[in-house]
PDB file of N, CA and C in Angstrom:
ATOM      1  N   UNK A   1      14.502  23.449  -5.664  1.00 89.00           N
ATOM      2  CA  UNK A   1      13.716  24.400  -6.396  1.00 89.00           C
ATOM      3  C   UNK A   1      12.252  24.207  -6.018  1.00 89.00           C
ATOM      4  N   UNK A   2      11.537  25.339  -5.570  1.00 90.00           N
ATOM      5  CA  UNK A   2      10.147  25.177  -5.554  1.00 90.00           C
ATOM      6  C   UNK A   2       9.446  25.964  -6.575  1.00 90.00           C
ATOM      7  N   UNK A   3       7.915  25.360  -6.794  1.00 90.00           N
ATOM      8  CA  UNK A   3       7.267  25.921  -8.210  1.00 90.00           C
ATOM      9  C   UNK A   3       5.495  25.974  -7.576  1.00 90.00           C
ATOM     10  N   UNK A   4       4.912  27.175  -8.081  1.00 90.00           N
ATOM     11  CA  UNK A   4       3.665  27.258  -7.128  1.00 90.00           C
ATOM     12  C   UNK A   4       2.987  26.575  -8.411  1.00 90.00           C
ATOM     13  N   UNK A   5       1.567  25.386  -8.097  1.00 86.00           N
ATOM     14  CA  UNK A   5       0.850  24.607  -9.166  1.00 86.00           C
ATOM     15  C   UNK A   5      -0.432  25.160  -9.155  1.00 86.00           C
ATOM     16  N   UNK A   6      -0.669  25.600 -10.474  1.00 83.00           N
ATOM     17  CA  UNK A   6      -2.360  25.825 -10.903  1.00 83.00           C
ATOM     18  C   UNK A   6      -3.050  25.075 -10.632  1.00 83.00           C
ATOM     19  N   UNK A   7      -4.183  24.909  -9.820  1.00 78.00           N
ATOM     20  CA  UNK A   7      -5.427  23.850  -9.873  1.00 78.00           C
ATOM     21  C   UNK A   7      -5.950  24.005 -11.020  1.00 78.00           C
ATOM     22  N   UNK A   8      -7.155  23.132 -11.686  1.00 71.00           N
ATOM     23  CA  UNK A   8      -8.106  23.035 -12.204  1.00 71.00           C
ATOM     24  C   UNK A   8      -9.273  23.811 -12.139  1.00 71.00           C
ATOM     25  N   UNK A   9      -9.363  24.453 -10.764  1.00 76.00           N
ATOM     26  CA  UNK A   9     -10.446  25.085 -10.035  1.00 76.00           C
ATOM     27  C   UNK A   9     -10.275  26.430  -9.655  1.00 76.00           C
ATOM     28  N   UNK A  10      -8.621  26.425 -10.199  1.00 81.00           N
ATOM     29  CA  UNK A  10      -8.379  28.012  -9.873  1.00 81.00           C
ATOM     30  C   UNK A  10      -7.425  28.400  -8.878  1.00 81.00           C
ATOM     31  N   UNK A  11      -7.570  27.220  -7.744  1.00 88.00           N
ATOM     32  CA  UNK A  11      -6.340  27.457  -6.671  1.00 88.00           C
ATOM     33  C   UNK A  11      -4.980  27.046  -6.663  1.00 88.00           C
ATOM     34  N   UNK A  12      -4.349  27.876  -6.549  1.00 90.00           N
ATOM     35  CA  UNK A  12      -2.634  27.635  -6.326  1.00 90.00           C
ATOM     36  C   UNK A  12      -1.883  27.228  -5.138  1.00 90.00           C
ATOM     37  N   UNK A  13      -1.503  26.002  -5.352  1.00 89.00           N
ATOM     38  CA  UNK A  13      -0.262  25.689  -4.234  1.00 89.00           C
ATOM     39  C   UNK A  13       1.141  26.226  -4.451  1.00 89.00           C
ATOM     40  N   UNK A  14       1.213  27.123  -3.297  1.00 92.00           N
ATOM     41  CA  UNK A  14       2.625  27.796  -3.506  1.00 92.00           C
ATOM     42  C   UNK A  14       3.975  26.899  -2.936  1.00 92.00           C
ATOM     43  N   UNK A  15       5.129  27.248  -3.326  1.00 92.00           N
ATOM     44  CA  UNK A  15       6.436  26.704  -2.652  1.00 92.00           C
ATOM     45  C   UNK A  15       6.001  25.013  -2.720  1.00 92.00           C
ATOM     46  N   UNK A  16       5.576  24.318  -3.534  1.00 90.00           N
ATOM     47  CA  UNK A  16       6.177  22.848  -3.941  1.00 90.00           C
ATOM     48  C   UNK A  16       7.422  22.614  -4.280  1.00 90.00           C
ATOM     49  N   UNK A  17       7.780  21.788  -3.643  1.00 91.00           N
ATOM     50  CA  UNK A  17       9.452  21.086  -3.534  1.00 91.00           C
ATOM     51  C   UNK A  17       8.711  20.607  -5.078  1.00 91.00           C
ATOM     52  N   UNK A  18       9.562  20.768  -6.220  1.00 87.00           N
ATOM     53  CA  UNK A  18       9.896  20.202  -7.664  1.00 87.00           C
ATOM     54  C   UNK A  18      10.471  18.375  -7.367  1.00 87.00           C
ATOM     55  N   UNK A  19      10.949  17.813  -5.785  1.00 88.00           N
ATOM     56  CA  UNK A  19      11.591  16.838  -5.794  1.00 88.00           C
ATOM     57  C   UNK A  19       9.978  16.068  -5.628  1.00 88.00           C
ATOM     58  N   UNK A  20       8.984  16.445  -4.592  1.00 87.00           N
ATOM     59  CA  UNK A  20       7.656  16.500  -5.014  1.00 87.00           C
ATOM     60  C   UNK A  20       7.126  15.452  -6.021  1.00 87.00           C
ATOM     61  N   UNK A  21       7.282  16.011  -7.125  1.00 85.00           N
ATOM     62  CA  UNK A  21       6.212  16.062  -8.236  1.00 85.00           C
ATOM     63  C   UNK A  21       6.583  14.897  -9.034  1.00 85.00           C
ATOM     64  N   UNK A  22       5.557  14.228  -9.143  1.00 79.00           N
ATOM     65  CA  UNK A  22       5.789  12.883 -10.276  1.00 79.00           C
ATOM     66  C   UNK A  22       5.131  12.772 -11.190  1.00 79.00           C
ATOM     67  N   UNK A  23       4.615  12.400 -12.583  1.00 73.00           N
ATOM     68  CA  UNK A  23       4.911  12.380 -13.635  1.00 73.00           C
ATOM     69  C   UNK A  23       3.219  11.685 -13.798  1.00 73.00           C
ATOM     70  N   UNK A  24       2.615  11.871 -14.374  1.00 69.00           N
ATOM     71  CA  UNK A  24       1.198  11.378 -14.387  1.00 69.00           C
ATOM     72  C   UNK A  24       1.324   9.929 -14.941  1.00 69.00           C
ATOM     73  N   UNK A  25       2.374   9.744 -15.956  1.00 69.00           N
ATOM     74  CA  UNK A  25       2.470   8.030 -16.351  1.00 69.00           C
ATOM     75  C   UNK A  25       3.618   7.284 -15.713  1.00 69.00           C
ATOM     76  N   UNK A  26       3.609   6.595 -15.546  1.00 76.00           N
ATOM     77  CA  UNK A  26       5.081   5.755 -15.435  1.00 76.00           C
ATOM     78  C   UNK A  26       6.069   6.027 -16.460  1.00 76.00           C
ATOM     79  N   UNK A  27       5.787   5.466 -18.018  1.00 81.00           N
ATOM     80  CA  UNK A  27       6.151   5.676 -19.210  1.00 81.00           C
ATOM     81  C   UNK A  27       5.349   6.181 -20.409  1.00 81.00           C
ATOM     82  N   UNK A  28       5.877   7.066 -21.016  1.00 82.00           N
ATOM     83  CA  UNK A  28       5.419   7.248 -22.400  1.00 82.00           C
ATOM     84  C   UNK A  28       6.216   7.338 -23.087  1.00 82.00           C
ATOM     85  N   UNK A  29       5.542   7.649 -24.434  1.00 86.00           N
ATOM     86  CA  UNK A  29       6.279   7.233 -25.923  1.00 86.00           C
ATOM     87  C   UNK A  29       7.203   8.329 -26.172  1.00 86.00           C
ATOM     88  N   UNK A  30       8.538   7.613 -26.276  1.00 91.00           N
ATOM     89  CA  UNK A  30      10.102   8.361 -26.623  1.00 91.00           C
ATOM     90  C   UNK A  30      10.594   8.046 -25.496  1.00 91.00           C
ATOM     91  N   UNK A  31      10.232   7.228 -24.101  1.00 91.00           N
ATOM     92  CA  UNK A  31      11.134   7.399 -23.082  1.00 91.00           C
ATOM     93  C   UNK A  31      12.253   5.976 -23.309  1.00 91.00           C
ATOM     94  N   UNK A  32      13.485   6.245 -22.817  1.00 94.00           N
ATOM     95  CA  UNK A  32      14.277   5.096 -22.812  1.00 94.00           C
ATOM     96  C   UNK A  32      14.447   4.133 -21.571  1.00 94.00           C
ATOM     97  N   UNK A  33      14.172   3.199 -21.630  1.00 91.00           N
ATOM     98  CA  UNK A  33      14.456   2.003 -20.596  1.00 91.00           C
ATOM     99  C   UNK A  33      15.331   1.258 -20.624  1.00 91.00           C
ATOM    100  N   UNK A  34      16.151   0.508 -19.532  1.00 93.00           N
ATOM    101  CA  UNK A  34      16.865  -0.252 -19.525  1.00 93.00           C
ATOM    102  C   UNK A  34      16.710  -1.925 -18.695  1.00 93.00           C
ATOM    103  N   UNK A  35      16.962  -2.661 -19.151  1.00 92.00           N
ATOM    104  CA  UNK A  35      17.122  -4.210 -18.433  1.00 92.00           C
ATOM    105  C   UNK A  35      18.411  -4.865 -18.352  1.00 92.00           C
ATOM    106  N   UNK A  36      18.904  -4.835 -17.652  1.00 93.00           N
ATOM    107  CA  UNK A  36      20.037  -5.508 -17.739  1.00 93.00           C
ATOM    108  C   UNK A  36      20.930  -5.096 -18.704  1.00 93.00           C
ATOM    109  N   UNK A  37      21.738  -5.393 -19.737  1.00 95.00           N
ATOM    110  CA  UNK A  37      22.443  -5.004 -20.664  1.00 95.00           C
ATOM    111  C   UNK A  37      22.098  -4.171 -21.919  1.00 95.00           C
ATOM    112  N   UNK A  38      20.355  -4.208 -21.685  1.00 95.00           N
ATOM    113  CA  UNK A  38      19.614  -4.007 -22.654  1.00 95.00           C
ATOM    114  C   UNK A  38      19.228  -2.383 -22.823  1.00 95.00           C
ATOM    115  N   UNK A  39      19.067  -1.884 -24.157  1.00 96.00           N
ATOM    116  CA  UNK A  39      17.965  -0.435 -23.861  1.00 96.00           C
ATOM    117  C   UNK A  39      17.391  -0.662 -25.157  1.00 96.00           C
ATOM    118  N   UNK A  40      15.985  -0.094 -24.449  1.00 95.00           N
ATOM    119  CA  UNK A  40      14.697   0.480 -24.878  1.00 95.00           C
ATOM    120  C   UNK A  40      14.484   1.512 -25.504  1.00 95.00           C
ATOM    121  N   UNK A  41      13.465   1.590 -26.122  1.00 96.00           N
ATOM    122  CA  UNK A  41      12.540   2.819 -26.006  1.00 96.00           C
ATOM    123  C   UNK A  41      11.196   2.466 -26.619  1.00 96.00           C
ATOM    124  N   UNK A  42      10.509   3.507 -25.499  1.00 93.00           N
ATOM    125  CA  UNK A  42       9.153   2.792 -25.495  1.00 93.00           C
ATOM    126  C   UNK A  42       8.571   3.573 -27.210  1.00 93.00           C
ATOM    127  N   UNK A  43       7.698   2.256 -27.885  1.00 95.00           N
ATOM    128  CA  UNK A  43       7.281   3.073 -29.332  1.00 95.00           C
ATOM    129  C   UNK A  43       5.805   3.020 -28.596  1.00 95.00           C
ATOM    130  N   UNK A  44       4.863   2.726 -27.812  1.00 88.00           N
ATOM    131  CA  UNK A  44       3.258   2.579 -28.163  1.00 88.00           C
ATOM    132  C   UNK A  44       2.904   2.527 -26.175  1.00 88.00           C
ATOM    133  N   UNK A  45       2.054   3.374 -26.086  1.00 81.00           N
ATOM    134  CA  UNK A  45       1.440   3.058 -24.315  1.00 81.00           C
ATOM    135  C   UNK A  45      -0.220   2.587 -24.549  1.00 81.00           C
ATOM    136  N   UNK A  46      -0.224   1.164 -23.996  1.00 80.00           N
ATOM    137  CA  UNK A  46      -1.811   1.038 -24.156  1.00 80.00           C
ATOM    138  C   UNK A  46      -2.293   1.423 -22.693  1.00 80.00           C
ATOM    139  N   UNK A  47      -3.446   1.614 -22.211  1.00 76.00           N
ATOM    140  CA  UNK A  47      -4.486   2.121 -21.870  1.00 76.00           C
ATOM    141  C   UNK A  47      -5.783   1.019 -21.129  1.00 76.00           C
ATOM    142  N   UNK A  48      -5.197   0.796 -19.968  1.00 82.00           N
ATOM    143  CA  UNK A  48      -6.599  -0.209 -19.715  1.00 82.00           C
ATOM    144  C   UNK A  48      -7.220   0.598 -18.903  1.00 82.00           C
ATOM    145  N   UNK A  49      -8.255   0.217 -18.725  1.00 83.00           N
ATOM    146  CA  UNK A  49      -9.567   1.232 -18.395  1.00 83.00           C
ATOM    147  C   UNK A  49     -10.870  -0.086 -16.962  1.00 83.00           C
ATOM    148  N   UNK A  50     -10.418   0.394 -15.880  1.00 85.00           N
ATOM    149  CA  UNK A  50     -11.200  -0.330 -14.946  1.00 85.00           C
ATOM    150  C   UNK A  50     -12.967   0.195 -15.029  1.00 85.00           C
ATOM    151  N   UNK A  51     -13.818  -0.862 -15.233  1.00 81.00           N
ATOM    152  CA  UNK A  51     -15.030  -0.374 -15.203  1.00 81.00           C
ATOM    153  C   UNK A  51     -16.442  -0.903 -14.020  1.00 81.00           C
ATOM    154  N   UNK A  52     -16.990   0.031 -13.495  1.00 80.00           N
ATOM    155  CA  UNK A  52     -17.795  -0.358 -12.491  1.00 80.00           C
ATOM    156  C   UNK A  52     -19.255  -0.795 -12.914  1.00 80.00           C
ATOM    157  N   UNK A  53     -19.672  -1.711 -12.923  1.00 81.00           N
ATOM    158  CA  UNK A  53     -21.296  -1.709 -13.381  1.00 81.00           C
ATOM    159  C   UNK A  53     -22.411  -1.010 -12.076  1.00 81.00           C
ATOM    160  N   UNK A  54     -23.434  -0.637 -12.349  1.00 80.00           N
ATOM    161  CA  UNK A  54     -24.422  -0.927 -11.312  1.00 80.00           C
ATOM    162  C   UNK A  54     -24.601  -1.717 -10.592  1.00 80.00           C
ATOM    163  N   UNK A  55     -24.344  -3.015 -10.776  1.00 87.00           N
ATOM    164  CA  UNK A  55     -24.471  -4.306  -9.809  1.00 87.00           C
ATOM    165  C   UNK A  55     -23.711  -4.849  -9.067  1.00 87.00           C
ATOM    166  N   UNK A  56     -22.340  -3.328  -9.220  1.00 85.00           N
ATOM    167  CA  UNK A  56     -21.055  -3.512  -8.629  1.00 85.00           C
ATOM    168  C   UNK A  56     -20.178  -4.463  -9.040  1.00 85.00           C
ATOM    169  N   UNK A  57     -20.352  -5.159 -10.394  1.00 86.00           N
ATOM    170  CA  UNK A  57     -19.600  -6.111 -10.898  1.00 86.00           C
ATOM    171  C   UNK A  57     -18.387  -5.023 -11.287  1.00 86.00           C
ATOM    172  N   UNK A  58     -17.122  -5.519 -11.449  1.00 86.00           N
ATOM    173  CA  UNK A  58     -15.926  -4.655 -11.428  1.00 86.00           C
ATOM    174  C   UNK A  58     -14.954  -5.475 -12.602  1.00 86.00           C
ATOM    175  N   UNK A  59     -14.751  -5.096 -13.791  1.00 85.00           N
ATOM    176  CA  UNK A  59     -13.828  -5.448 -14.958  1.00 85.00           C
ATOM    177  C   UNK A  59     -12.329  -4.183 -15.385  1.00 85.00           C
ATOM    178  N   UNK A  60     -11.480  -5.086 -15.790  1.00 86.00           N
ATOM    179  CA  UNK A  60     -10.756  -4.503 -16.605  1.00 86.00           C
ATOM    180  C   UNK A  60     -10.831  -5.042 -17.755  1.00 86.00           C
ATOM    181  N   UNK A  61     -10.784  -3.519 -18.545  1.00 82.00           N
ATOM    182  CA  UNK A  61     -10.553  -3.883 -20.196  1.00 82.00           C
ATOM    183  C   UNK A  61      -9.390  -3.380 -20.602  1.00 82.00           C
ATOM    184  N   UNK A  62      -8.651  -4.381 -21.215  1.00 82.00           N
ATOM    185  CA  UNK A  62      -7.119  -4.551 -21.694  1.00 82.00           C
ATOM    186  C   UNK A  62      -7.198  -3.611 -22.437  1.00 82.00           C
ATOM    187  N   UNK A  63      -5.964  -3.027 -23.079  1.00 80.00           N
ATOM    188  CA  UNK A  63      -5.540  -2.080 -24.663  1.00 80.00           C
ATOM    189  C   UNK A  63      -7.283  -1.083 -24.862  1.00 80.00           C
ATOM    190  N   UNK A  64      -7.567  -0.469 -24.374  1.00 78.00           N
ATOM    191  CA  UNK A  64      -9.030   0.314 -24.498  1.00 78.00           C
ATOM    192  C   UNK A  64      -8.707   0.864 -25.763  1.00 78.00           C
ATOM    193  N   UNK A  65      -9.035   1.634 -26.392  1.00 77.00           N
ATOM    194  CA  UNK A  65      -9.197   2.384 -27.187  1.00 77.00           C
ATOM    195  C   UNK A  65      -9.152   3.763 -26.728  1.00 77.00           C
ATOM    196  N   UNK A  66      -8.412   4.874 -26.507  1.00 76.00           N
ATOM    197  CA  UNK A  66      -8.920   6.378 -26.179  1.00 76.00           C
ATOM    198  C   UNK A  66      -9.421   7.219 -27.429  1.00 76.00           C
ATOM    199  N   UNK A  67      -9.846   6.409 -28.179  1.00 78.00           N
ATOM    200  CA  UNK A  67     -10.832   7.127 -29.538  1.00 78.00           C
ATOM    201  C   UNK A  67     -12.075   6.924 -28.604  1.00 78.00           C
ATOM    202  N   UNK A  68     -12.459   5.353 -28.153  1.00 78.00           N
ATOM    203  CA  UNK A  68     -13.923   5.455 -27.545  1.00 78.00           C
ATOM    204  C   UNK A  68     -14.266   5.819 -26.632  1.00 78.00           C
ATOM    205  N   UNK A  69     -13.282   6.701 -25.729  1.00 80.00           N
ATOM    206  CA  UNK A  69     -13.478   7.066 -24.637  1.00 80.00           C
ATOM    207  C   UNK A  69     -13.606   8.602 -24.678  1.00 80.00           C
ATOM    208  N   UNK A  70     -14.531   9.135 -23.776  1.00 80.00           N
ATOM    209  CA  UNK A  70     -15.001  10.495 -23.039  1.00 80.00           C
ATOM    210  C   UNK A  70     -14.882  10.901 -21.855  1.00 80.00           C
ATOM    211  N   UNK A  71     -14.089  11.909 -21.384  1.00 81.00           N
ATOM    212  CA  UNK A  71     -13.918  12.343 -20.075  1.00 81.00           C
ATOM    213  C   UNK A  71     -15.427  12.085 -19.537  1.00 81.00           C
ATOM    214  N   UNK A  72     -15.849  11.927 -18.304  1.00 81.00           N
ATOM    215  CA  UNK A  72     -16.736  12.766 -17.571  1.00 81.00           C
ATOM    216  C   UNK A  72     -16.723  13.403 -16.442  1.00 81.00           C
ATOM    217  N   UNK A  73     -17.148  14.904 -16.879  1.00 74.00           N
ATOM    218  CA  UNK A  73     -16.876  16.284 -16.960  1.00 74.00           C
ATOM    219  C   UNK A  73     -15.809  16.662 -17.338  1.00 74.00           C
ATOM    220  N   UNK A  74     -15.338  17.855 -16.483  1.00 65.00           N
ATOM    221  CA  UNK A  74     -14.150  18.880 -17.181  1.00 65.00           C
ATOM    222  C   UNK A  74     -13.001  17.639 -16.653  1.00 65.00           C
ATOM    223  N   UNK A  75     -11.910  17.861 -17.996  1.00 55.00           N
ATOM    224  CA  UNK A  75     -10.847  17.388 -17.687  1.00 55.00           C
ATOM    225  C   UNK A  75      -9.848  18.593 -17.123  1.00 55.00           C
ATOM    226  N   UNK A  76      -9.507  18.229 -15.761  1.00 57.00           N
ATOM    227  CA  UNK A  76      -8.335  19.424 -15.159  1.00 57.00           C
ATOM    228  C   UNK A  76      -7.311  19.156 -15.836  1.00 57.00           C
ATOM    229  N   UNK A  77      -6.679  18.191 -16.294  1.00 55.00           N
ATOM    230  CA  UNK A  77      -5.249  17.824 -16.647  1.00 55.00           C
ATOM    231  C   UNK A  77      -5.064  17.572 -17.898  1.00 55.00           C
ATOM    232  N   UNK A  78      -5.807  18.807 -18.879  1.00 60.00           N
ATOM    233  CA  UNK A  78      -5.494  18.717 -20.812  1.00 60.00           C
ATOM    234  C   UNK A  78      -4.480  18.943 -20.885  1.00 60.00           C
ATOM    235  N   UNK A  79      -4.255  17.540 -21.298  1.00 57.00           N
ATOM    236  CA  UNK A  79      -2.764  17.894 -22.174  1.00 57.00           C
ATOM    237  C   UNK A  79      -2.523  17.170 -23.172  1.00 57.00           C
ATOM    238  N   UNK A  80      -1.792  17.377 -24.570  1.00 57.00           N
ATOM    239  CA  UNK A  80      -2.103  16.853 -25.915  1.00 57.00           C
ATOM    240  C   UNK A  80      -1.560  15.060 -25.969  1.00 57.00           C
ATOM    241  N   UNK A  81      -0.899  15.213 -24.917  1.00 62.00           N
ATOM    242  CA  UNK A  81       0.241  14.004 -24.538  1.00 62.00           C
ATOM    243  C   UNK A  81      -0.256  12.865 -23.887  1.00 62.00           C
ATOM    244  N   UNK A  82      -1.370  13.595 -22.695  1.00 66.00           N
ATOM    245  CA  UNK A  82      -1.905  12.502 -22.134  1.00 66.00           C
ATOM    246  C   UNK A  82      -3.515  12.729 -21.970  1.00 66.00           C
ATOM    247  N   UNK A  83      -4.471  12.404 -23.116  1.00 69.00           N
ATOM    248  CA  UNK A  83      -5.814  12.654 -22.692  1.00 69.00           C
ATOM    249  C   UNK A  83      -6.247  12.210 -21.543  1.00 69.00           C
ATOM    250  N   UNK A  84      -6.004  11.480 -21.037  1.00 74.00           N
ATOM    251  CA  UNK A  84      -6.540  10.425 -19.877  1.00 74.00           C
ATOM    252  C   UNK A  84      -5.563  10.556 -18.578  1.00 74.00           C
ATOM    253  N   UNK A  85      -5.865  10.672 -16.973  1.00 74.00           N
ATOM    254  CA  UNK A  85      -5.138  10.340 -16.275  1.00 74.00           C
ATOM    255  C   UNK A  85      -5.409   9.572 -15.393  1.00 74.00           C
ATOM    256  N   UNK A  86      -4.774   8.452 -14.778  1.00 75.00           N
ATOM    257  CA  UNK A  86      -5.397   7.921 -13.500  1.00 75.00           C
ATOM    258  C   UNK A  86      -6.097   8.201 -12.254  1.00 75.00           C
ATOM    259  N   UNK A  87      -7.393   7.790 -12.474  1.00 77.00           N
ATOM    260  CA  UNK A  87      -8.249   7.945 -11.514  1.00 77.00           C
ATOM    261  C   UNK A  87      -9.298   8.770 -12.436  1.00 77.00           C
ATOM    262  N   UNK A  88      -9.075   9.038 -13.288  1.00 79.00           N
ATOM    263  CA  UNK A  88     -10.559   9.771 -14.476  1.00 79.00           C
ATOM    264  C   UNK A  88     -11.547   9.100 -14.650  1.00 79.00           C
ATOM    265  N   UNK A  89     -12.578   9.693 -14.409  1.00 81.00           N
ATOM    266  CA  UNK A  89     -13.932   8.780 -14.824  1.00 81.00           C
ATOM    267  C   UNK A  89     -13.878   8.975 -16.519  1.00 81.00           C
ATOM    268  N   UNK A  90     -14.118   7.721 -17.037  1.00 80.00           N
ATOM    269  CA  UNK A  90     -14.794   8.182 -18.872  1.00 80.00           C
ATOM    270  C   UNK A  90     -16.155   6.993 -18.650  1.00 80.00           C
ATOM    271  N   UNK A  91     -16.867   7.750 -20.125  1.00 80.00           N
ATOM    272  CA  UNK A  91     -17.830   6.595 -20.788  1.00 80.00           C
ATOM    273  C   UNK A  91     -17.064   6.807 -22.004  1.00 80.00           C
ATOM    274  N   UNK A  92     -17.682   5.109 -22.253  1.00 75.00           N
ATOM    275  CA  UNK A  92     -17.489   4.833 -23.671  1.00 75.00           C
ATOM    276  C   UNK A  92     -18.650   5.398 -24.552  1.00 75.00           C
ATOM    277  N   UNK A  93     -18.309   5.574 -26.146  1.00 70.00           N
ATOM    278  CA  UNK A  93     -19.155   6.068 -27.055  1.00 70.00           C
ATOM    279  C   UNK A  93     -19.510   5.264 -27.810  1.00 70.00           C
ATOM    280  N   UNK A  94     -19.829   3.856 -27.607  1.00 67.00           N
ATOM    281  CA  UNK A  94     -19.643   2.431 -28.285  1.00 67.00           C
ATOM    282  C   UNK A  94     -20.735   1.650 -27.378  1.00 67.00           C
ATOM    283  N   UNK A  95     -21.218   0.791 -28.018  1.00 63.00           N
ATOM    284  CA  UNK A  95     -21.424  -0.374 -27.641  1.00 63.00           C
ATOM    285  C   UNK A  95     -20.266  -1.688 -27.951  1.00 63.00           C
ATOM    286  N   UNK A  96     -20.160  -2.099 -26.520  1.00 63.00           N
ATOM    287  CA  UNK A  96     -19.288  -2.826 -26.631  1.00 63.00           C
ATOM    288  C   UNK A  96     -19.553  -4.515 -27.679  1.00 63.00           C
ATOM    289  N   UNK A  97     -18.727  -4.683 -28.242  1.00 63.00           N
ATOM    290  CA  UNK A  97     -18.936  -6.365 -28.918  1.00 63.00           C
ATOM    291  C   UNK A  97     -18.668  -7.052 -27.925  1.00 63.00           C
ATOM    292  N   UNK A  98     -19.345  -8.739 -28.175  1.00 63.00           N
ATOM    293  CA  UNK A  98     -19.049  -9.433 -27.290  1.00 63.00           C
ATOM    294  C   UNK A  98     -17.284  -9.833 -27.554  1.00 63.00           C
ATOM    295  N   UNK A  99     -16.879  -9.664 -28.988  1.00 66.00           N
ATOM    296  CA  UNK A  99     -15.647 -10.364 -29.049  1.00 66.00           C
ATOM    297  C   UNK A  99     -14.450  -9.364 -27.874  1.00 66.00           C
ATOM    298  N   UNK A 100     -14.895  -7.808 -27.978  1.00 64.00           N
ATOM    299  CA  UNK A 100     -14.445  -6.871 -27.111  1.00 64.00           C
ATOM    300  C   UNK A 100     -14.332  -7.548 -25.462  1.00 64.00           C
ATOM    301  N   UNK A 101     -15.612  -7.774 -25.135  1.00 65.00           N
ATOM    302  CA  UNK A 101     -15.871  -8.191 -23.966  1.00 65.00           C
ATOM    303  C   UNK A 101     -15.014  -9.401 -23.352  1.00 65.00           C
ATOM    304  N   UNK A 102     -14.095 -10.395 -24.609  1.00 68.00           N
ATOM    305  CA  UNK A 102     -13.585 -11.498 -24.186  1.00 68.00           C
ATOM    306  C   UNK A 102     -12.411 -11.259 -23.859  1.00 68.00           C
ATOM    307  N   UNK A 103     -12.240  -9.622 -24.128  1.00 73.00           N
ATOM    308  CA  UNK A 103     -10.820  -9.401 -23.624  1.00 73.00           C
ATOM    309  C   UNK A 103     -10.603  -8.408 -22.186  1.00 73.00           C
ATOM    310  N   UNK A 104     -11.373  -8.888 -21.174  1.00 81.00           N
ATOM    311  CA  UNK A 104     -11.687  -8.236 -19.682  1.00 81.00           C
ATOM    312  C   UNK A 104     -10.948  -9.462 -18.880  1.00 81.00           C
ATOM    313  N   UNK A 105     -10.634  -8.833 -17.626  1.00 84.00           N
ATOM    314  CA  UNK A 105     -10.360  -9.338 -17.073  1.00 84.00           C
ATOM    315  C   UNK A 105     -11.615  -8.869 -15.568  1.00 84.00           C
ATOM    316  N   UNK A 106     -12.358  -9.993 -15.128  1.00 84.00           N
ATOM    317  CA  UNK A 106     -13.385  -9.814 -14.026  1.00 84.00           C
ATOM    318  C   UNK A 106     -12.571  -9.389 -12.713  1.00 84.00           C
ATOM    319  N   UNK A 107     -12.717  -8.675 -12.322  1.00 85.00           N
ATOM    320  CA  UNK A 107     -12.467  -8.472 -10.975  1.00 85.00           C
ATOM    321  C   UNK A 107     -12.761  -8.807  -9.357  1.00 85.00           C
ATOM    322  N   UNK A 108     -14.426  -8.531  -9.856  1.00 83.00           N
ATOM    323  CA  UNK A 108     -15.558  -8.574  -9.112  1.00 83.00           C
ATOM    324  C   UNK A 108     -16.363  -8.845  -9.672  1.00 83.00           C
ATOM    325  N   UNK A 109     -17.412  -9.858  -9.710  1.00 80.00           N
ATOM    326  CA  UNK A 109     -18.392 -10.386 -10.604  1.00 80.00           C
ATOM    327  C   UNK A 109     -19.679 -10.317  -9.766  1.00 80.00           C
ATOM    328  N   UNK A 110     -21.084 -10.143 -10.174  1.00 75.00           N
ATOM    329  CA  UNK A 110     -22.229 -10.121  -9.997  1.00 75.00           C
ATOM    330  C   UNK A 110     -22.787 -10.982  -9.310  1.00 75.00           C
ATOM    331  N   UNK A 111     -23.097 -10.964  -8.180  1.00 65.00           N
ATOM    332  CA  UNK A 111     -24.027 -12.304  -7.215  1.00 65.00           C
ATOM    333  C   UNK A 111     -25.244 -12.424  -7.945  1.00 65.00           C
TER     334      UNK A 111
END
C-alpha cells in the first residue's frame, strides 16, 4: 500500500511504501511488550532531553518534564500524543535547580 505524506511546509510526498514509515517513538503508553515468558504494557514514557550550552558543553537530562518544555518554532508534527519528537529543538521555561542539575548525565564538558 502506498500513502502520499503532508509536509509541515506544505509539500507532499506521493506513492510512499506504508512498509516505509516508522513510528516517531519506539514505545508509548498502552503498547504491549514482551520478554521472554513475560507481557507488558507500557503505563508512563519519560522524556530525556539532550542539551547544548554555548561553550559546547553537552548534557543529558533524565525524566525532563514536557510541562517545562517549549518547542522552538513551529512544531510540524502536532499531535496530542506526542508533543515532542526526536531531533526538536525546545527551551526550558524554568530555571533549572541545582538538585535538577544532579540528575544529568555530562556528555561533553567545558575546557
Amino acid at each position: 500500500m502506498s500513502v502520499d505524506l503532508l509536509e509541515h511546509d506544505g509539500s507532499i510526498f506521493k506513492n510512499v511504501s506504508s512498509r516505509e514509515l516508522k513510528r516517531v517513538r519506539g514505545f508509548t503508553v498502552g503498547d504491549y511488550v514482551v520478554l521472554g515468558p513475560w507481557l507488558g504494557r507500557i503505563d508512563d514514557v519519560f522524556d530525556n532531553v539532550t542539551v547544548m550550552f554555548d561553550d559546547g558543553s553537552v548534557c543529558k537530562v533524565m525524566k525532563a518534564d514536557p510541562l517545562h518544555l517549549k518547542p522552538v518554532g513551529r512544531n510540524g508534527l502536532e499531535d496530542g500524543h506526542f508533543p515532542f519528537y526526536p531531533g526538536q529543538r525546545v527551551k526550558a521555561s524554568f530555571i533549572v535547580s541545582f538538585q535538577e542539575f544532579q540528575m544529568v548525565i555530562w556528555l561533553i564538558e567545558s575546557k
